[in-house]
Structure formats: structure tokens, C-alpha cells
PDB file of C-alpha atoms in Angstrom:
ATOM      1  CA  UNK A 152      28.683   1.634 -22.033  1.00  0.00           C
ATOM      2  CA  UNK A 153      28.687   5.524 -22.428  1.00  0.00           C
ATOM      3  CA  UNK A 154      26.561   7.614 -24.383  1.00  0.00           C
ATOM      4  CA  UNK A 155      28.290  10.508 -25.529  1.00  0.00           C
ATOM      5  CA  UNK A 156      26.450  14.027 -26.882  1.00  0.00           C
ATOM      6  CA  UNK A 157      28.299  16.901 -28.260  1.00  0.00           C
ATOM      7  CA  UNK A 158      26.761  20.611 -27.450  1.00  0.00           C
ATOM      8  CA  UNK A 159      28.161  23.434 -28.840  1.00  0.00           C
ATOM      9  CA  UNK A 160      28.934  26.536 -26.187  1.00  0.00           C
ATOM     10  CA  UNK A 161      30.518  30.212 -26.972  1.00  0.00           C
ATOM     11  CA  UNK A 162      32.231  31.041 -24.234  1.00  0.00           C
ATOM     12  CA  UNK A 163      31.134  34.340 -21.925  1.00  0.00           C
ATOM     13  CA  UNK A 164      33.456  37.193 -21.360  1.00  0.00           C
ATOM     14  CA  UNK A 165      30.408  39.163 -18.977  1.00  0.00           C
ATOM     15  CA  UNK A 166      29.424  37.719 -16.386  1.00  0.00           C
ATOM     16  CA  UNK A 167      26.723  38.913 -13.418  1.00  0.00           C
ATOM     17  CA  UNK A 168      23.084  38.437 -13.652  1.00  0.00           C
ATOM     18  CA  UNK A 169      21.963  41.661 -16.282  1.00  0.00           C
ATOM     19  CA  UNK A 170      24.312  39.267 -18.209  1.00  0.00           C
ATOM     20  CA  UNK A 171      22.768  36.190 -17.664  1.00  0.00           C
ATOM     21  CA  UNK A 172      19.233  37.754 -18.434  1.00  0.00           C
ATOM     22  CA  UNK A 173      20.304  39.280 -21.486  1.00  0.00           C
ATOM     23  CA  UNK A 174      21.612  35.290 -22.199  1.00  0.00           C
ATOM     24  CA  UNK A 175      18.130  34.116 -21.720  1.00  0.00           C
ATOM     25  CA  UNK A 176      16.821  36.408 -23.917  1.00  0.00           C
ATOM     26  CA  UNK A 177      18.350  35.753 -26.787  1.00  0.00           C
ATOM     27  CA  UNK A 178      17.245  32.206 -26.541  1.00  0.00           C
ATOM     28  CA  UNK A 179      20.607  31.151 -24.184  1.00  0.00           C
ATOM     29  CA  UNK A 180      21.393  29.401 -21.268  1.00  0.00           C
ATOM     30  CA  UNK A 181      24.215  30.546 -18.820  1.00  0.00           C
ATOM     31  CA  UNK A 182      26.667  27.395 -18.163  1.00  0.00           C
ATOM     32  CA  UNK A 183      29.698  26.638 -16.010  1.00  0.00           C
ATOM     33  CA  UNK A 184      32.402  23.658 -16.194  1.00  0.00           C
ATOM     34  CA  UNK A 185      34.689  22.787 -13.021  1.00  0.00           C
ATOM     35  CA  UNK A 186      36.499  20.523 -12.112  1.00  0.00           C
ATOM     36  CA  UNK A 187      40.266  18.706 -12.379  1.00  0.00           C
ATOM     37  CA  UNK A 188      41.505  21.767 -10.141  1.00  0.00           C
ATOM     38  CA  UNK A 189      40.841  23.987 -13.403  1.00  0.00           C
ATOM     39  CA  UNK A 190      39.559  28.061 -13.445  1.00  0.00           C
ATOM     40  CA  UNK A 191      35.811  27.130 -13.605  1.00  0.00           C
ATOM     41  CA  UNK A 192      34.541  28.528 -17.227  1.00  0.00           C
ATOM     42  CA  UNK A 193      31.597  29.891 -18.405  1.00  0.00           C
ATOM     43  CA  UNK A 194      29.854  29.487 -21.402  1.00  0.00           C
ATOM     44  CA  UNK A 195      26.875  29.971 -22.706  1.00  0.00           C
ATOM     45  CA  UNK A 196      24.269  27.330 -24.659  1.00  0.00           C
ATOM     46  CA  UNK A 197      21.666  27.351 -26.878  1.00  0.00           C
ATOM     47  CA  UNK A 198      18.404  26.729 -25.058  1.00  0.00           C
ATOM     48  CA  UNK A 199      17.087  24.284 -27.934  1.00  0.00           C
ATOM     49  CA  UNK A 200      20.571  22.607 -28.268  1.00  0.00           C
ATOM     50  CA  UNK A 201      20.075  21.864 -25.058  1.00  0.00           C
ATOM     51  CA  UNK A 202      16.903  20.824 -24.384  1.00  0.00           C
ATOM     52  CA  UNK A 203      17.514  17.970 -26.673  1.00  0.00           C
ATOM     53  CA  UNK A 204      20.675  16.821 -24.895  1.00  0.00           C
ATOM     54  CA  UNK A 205      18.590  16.722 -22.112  1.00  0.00           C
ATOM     55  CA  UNK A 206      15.564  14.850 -23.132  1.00  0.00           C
ATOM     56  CA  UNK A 207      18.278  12.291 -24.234  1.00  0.00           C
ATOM     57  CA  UNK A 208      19.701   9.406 -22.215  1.00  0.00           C
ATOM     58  CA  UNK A 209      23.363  10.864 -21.950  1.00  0.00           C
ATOM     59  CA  UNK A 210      26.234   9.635 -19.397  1.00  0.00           C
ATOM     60  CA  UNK A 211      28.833  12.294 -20.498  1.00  0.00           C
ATOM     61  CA  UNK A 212      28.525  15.784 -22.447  1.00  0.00           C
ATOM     62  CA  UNK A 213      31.327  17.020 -24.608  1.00  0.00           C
ATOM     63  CA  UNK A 214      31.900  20.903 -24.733  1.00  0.00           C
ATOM     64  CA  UNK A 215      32.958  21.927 -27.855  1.00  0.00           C
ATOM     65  CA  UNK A 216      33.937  25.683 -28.126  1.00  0.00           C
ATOM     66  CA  UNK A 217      33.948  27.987 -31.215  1.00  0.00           C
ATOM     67  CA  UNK A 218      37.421  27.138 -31.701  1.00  0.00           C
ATOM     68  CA  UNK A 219      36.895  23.301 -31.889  1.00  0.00           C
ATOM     69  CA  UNK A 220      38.211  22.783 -28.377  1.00  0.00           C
ATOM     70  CA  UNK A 221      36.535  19.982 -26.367  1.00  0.00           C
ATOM     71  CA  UNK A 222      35.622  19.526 -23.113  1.00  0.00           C
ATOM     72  CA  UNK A 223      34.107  16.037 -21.973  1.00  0.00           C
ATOM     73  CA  UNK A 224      31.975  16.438 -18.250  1.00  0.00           C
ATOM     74  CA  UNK A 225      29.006  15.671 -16.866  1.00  0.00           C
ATOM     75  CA  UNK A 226      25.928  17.153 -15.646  1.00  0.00           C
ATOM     76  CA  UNK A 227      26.314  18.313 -12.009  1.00  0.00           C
ATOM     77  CA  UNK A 228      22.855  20.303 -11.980  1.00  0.00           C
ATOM     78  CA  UNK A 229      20.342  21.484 -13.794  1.00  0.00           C
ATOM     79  CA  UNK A 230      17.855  24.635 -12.665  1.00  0.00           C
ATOM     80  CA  UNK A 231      14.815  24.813 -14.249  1.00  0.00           C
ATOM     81  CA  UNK A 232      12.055  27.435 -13.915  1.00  0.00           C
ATOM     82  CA  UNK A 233       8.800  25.753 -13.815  1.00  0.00           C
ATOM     83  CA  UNK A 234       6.827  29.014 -14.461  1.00  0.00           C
ATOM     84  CA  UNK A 235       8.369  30.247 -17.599  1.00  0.00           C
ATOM     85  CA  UNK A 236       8.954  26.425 -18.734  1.00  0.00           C
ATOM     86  CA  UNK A 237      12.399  26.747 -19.231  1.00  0.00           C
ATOM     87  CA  UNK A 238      16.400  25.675 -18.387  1.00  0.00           C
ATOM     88  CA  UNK A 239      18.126  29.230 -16.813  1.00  0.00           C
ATOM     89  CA  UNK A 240      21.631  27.586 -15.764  1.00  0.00           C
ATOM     90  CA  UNK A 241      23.601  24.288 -15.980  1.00  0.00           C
ATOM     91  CA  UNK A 242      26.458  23.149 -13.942  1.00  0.00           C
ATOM     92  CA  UNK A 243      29.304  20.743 -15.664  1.00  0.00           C
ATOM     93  CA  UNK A 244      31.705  18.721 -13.916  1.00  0.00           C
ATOM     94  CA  UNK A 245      34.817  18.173 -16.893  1.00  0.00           C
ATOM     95  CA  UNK A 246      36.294  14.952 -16.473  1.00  0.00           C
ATOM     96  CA  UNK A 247      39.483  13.083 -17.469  1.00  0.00           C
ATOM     97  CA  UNK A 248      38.495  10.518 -19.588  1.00  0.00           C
ATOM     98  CA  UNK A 249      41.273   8.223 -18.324  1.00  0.00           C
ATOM     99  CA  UNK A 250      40.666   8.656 -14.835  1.00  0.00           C
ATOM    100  CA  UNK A 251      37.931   6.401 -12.703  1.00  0.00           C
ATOM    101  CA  UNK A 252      35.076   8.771 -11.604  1.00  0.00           C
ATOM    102  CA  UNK A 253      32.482   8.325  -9.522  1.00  0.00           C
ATOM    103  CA  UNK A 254      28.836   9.134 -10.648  1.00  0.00           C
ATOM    104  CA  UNK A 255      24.806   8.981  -9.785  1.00  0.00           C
ATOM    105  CA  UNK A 256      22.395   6.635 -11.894  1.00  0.00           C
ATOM    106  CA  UNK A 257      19.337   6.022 -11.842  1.00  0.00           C
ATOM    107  CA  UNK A 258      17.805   2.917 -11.130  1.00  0.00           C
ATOM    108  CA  UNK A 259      14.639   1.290 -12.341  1.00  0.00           C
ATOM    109  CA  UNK A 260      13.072  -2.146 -11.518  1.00  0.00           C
ATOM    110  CA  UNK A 261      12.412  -5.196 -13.890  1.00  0.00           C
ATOM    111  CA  UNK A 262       9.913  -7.711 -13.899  1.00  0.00           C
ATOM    112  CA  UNK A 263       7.180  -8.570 -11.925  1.00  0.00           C
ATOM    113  CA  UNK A 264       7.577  -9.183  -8.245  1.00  0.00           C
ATOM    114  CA  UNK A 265       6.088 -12.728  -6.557  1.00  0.00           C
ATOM    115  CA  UNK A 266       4.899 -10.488  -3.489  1.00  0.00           C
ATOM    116  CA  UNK A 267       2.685  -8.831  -5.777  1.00  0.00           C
ATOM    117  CA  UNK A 268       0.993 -12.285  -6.387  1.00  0.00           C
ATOM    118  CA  UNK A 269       0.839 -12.615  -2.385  1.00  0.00           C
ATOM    119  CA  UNK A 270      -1.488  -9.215  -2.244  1.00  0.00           C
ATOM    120  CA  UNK A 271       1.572  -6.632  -1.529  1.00  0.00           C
ATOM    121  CA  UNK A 272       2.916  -3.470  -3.638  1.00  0.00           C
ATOM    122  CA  UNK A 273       6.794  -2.742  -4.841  1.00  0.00           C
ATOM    123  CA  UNK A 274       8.106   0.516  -3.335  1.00  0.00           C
ATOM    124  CA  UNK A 275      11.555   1.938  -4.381  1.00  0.00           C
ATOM    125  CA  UNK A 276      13.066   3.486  -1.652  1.00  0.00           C
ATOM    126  CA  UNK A 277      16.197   4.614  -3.609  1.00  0.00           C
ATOM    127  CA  UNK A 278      15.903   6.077  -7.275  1.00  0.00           C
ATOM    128  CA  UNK A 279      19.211   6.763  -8.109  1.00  0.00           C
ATOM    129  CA  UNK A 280      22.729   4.569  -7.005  1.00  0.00           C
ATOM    130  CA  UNK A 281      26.561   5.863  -7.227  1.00  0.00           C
ATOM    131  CA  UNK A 282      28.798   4.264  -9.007  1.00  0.00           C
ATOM    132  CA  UNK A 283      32.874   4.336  -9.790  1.00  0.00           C
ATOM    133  CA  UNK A 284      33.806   3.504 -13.249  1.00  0.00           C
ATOM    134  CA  UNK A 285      35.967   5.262 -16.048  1.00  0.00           C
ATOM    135  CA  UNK A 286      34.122   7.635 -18.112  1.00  0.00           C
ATOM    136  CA  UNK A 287      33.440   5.021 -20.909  1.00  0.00           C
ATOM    137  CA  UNK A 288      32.573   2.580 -18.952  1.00  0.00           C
ATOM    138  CA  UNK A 289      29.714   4.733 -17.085  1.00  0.00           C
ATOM    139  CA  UNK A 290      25.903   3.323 -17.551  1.00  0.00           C
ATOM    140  CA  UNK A 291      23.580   6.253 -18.479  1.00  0.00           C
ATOM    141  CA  UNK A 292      21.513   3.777 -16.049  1.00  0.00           C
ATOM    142  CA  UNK A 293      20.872   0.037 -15.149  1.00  0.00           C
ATOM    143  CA  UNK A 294      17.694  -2.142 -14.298  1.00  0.00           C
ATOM    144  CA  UNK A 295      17.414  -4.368 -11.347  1.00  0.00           C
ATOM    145  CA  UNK A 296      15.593  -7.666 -11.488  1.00  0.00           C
ATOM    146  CA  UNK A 297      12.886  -8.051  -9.011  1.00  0.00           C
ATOM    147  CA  UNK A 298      10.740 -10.600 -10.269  1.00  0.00           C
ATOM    148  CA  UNK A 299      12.074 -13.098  -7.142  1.00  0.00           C
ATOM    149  CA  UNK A 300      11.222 -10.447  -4.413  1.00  0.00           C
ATOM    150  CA  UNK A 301       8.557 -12.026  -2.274  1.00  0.00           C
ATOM    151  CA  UNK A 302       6.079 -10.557  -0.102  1.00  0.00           C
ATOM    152  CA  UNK A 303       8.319  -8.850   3.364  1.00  0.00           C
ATOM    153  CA  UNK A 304      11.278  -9.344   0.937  1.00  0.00           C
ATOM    154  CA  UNK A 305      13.720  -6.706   0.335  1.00  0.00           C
ATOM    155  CA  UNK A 306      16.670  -6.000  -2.658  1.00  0.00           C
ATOM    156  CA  UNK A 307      19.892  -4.470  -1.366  1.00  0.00           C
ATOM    157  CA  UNK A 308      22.537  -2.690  -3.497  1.00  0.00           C
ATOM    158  CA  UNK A 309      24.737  -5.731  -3.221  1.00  0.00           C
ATOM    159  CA  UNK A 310      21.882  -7.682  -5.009  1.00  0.00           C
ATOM    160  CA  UNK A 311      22.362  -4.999  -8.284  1.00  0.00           C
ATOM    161  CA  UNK A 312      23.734  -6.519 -10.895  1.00  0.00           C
ATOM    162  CA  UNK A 313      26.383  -4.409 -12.434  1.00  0.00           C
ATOM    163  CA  UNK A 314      28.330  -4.045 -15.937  1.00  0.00           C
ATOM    164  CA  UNK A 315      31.925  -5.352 -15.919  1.00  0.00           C
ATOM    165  CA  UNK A 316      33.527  -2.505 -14.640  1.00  0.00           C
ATOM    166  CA  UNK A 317      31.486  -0.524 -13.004  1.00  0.00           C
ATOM    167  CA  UNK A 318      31.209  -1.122  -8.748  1.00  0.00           C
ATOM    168  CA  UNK A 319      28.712   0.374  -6.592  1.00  0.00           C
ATOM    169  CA  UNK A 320      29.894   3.039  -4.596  1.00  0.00           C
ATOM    170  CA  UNK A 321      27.884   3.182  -0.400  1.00  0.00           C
ATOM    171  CA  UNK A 322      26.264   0.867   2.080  1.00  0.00           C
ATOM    172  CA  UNK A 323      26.271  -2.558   0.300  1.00  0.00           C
ATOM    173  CA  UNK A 324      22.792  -3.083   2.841  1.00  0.00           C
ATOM    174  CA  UNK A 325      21.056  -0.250   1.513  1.00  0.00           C
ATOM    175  CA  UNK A 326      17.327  -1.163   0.402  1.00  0.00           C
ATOM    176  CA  UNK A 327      16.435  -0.413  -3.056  1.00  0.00           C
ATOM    177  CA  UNK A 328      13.135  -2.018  -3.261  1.00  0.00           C
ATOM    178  CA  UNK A 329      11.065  -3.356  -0.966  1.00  0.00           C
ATOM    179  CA  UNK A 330       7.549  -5.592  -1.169  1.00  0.00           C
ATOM    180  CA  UNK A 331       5.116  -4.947   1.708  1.00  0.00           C
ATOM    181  CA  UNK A 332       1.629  -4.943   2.558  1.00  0.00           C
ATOM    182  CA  UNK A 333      -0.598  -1.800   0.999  1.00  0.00           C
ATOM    183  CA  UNK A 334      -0.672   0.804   3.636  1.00  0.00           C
ATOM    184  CA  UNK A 335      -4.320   0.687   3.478  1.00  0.00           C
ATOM    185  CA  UNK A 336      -4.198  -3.087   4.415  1.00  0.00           C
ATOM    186  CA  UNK A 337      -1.659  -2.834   7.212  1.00  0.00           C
ATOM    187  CA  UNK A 338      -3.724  -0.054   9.052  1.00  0.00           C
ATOM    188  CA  UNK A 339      -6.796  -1.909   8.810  1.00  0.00           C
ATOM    189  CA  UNK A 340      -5.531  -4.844   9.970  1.00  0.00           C
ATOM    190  CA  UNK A 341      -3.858  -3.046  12.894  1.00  0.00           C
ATOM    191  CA  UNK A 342      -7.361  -1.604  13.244  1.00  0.00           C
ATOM    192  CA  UNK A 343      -9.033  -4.745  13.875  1.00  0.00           C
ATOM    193  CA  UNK A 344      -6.227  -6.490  16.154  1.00  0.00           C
ATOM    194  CA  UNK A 345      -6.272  -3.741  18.252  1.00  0.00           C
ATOM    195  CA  UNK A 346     -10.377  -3.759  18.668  1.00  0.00           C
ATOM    196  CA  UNK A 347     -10.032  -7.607  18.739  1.00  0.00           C
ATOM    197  CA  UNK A 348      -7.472  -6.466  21.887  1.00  0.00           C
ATOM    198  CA  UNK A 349     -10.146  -3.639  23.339  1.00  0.00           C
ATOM    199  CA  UNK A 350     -12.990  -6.247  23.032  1.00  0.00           C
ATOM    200  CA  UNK A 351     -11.001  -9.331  24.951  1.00  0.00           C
ATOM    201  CA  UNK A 352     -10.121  -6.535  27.299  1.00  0.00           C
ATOM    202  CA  UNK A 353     -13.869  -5.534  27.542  1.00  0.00           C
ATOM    203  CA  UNK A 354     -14.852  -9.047  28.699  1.00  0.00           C
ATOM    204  CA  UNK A 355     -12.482  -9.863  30.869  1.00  0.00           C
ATOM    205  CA  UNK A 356     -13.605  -6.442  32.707  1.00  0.00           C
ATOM    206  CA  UNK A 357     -17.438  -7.475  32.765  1.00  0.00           C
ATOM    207  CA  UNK A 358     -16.804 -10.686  33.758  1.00  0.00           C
ATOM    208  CA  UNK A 359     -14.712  -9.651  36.983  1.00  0.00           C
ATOM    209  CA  UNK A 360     -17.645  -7.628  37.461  1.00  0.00           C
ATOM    210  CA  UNK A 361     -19.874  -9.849  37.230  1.00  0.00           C
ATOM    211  CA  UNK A 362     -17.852 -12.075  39.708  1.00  0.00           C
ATOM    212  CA  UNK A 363     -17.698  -9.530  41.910  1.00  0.00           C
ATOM    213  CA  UNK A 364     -21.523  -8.557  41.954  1.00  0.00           C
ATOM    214  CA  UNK A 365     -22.229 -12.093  42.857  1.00  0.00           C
ATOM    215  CA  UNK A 366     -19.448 -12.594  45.583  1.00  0.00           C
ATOM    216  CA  UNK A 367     -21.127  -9.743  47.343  1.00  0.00           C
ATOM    217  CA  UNK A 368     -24.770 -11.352  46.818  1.00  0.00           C
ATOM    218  CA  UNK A 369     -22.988 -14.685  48.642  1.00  0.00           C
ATOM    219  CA  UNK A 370     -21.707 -12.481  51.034  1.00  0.00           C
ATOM    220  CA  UNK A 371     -25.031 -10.512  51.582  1.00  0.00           C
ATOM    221  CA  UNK A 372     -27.125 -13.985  52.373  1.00  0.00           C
ATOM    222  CA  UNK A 373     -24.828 -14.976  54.474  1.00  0.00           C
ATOM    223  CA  UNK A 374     -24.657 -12.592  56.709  1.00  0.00           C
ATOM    224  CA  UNK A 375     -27.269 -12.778  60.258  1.00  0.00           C
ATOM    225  CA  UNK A 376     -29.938 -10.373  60.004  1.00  0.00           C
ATOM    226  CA  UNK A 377     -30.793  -8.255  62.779  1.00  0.00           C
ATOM    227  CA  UNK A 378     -33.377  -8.910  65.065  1.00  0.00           C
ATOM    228  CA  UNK A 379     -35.691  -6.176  67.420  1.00  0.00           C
ATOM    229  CA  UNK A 380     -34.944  -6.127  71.240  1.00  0.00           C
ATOM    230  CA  UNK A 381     -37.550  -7.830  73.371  1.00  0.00           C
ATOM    231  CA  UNK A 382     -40.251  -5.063  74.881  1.00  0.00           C
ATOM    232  CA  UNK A 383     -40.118  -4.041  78.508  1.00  0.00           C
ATOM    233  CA  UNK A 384     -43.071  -4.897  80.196  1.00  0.00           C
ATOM    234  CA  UNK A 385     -45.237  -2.195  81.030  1.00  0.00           C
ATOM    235  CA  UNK A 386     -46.353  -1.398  84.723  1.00  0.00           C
ATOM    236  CA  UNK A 387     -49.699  -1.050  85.778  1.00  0.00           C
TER     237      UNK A 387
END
């Protein structure tokens, strides 16, 4: 089911970047909401408010305004400035809470893979899945059970088990997870097939050397030797 969060927002009437500085200033963050072939709005958020909606494990974020108007979206994107530790803008997508949406969650695995028994390593190739659901229906995210995955085995999005509901959205054959061999292990193994190769290889050369040195030794006793030509007598 979906987790719901309100924010509050106060709505911008300036817009342009000296605008949006000024917004992070005072402890803001600039904001926009599309969607539903609406005027995008913008609005702006406090930077606290928001950081705790966003440490949280929300599916959808309702917008309410200073005059107790609501708008229910979702998080399209989030930029974040890694220097100065802080959120500088936020993209919403509103939704229509009666209308089927399609979404991104993430994924995580559950339970403990046989292949790991049999000496490989779980990797996740895909961390987060899409989904089509209505709004309430919408998983802030869902587990997958690995635990049968055996070594060279692989789990494919049609093997996610998903709430009533809620269908996967993409290639049903897609690889999620995936138990293999260490990377470590596979090169080294490669390693020593292919010297095991250069080293059969390496024989076979010295013995058809060795065959060949003696074929000309056979060759060399057999053949006549030469002998000197009989002296002329010598006259007196």
C-alpha cells in the first residue's frame, strides 16, 4: 500500500535564479509540480520539511498550499549539491489519484542464496523496477526472494512477486539478480586453463621436434658416405 506525506509549500510569484538563490538562503528549496496537462507551478519548500520527507519511505507527496489546497504527486527528481550538503531543487509529477500510473521502485533481495553455499556471490543487475498501479495501490518498494537462486542461476522480473494490483511494467526476461562465480575466481581459473592450453601446446611442439631431430639422425646413417678416388700411378 501507499505511504502518504504531507509538505507544506508557499507558492513563488519570482522566478529566475537571483530568485532561487535568495530561496536557498533563507533556508528554502525551489520546487516545481507538472503534470495532468496542467501550467507547471512553482513553489517553494522548507529545506528541513523536506529533508525529512525525504529520509522517509514515501510513495506519494501531497502539496498543500497556504490556502489549504492539495496537490498529491510524486517525486520526479531530486538535485542535490554534494559540496554544500544540501537539496537546491525538486521536481513533482501531480497525479490523479483515480487514475493508474506508472512508477519506479526500488528493489532489494531477500534471503540467502544456495549459490552462495556453492562458492559464488549475488549481484543485482537492476536496482529499481517500473510498475503500473493506482496511486494507493503503489509500493514505496518490494523485496524479492532469492534464497532458491543457485550457483549460474538467474531471477527475472517475471519471477517478482508483486502486491495484488500492482503489474510490472518492461521486459518480463530482464535479470534482476544473478549468482556467479567471484570475478577473482573466474579469471584465475581462465588463467590456469589457458596455461594448461599453452603447456599441452608446448609439448606437442617439442615432441615434433624431437621426432624430427631423430628422423634426420635415421636419415643421416643411412645415407653412403663418400669415398676418395683411387691415385694415378706415378711415372718414373
Amino acid at each position: 500500500m501507499a505511504t502518504t506525506s504531507k509538505i507544506n509549500v508557499v507558492e513563488r510569484t519570482v522566478l529566475g535564479s537571483a530568485s532561487s538563490r535568495r530561496a536557498r538562503k533563507a533556508g528554502n528549496v525551489p520546487a516545481i509540480v507538472y503534470g495532468l496537462h496542467k501550467e507547471p507551478k512553482h513553489f517553494e519548500i522548507n529545506a528541513k520539511e523536506l529533508d525529512k520527507v525525504l529520509s522517509k519511505d514515501v510513495s506519494i507527496i501531497s502539496l498543500v498550499s497556504s490556502n489549504g489546497a492539495e496537490i498529491n504527486a510524486l517525486i520526479k527528481d531530486v538535485q542535490y549539491n554534494y559540496l554544500a550538503a544540501q537539496t537546491t531543487h525538486v521536481d513533482f509529477l501531480e497525479i490523479d489519484m483515480n487514475k493508474e500510473i506508472v512508477a519506479s521502485i526500488a528493489v532489494y533481495p531477500h534471503g540467502h542464496s544456495i549459490g552462495l553455499l556453492q562458492g559464488g556471490v549475488l549481484d543485482q543487475y537492476v536496482h529499481e523496477i517500473q510498475v503500473s498501479c493506482l496511486p494507493a495501490d503503489l509500493p514505496v518498494s518490494i523485496t524479492a526472494d532469492v534464497s532458491a537462486l543457485e550457483l549460474n542461476a538467474s531471477l527475472q522480473l517475471k519471477d517478482v512477486k508483486l502486491p495484488a494490483n500492482v503489474k510490472a511494467v518492461g521486459d518480463e526476461d530482464q535479470v534482476i539478480f544473478h549468482v556467479g562465480l567471484p570475478k577473482v575466481k573466474v579469471e584465475t581459473e581462465k588463467s590456469t586453463e589457458a596455461a594448461a592450453a599453452e603447456g599441452a601446446e608446448g609439448e606437442k611442439k617439442a615432441e615434433g621436434a624431437e621426432g624430427e631431430k631423430k628422423a634426420e639422425g635415421a636419415e643421416a646413417k643411412a645415407a653412403p658416405g663418400k669415398t676418395a678416388a683411387p691415385a694415378k700411378d706415378k711415372k718414373e
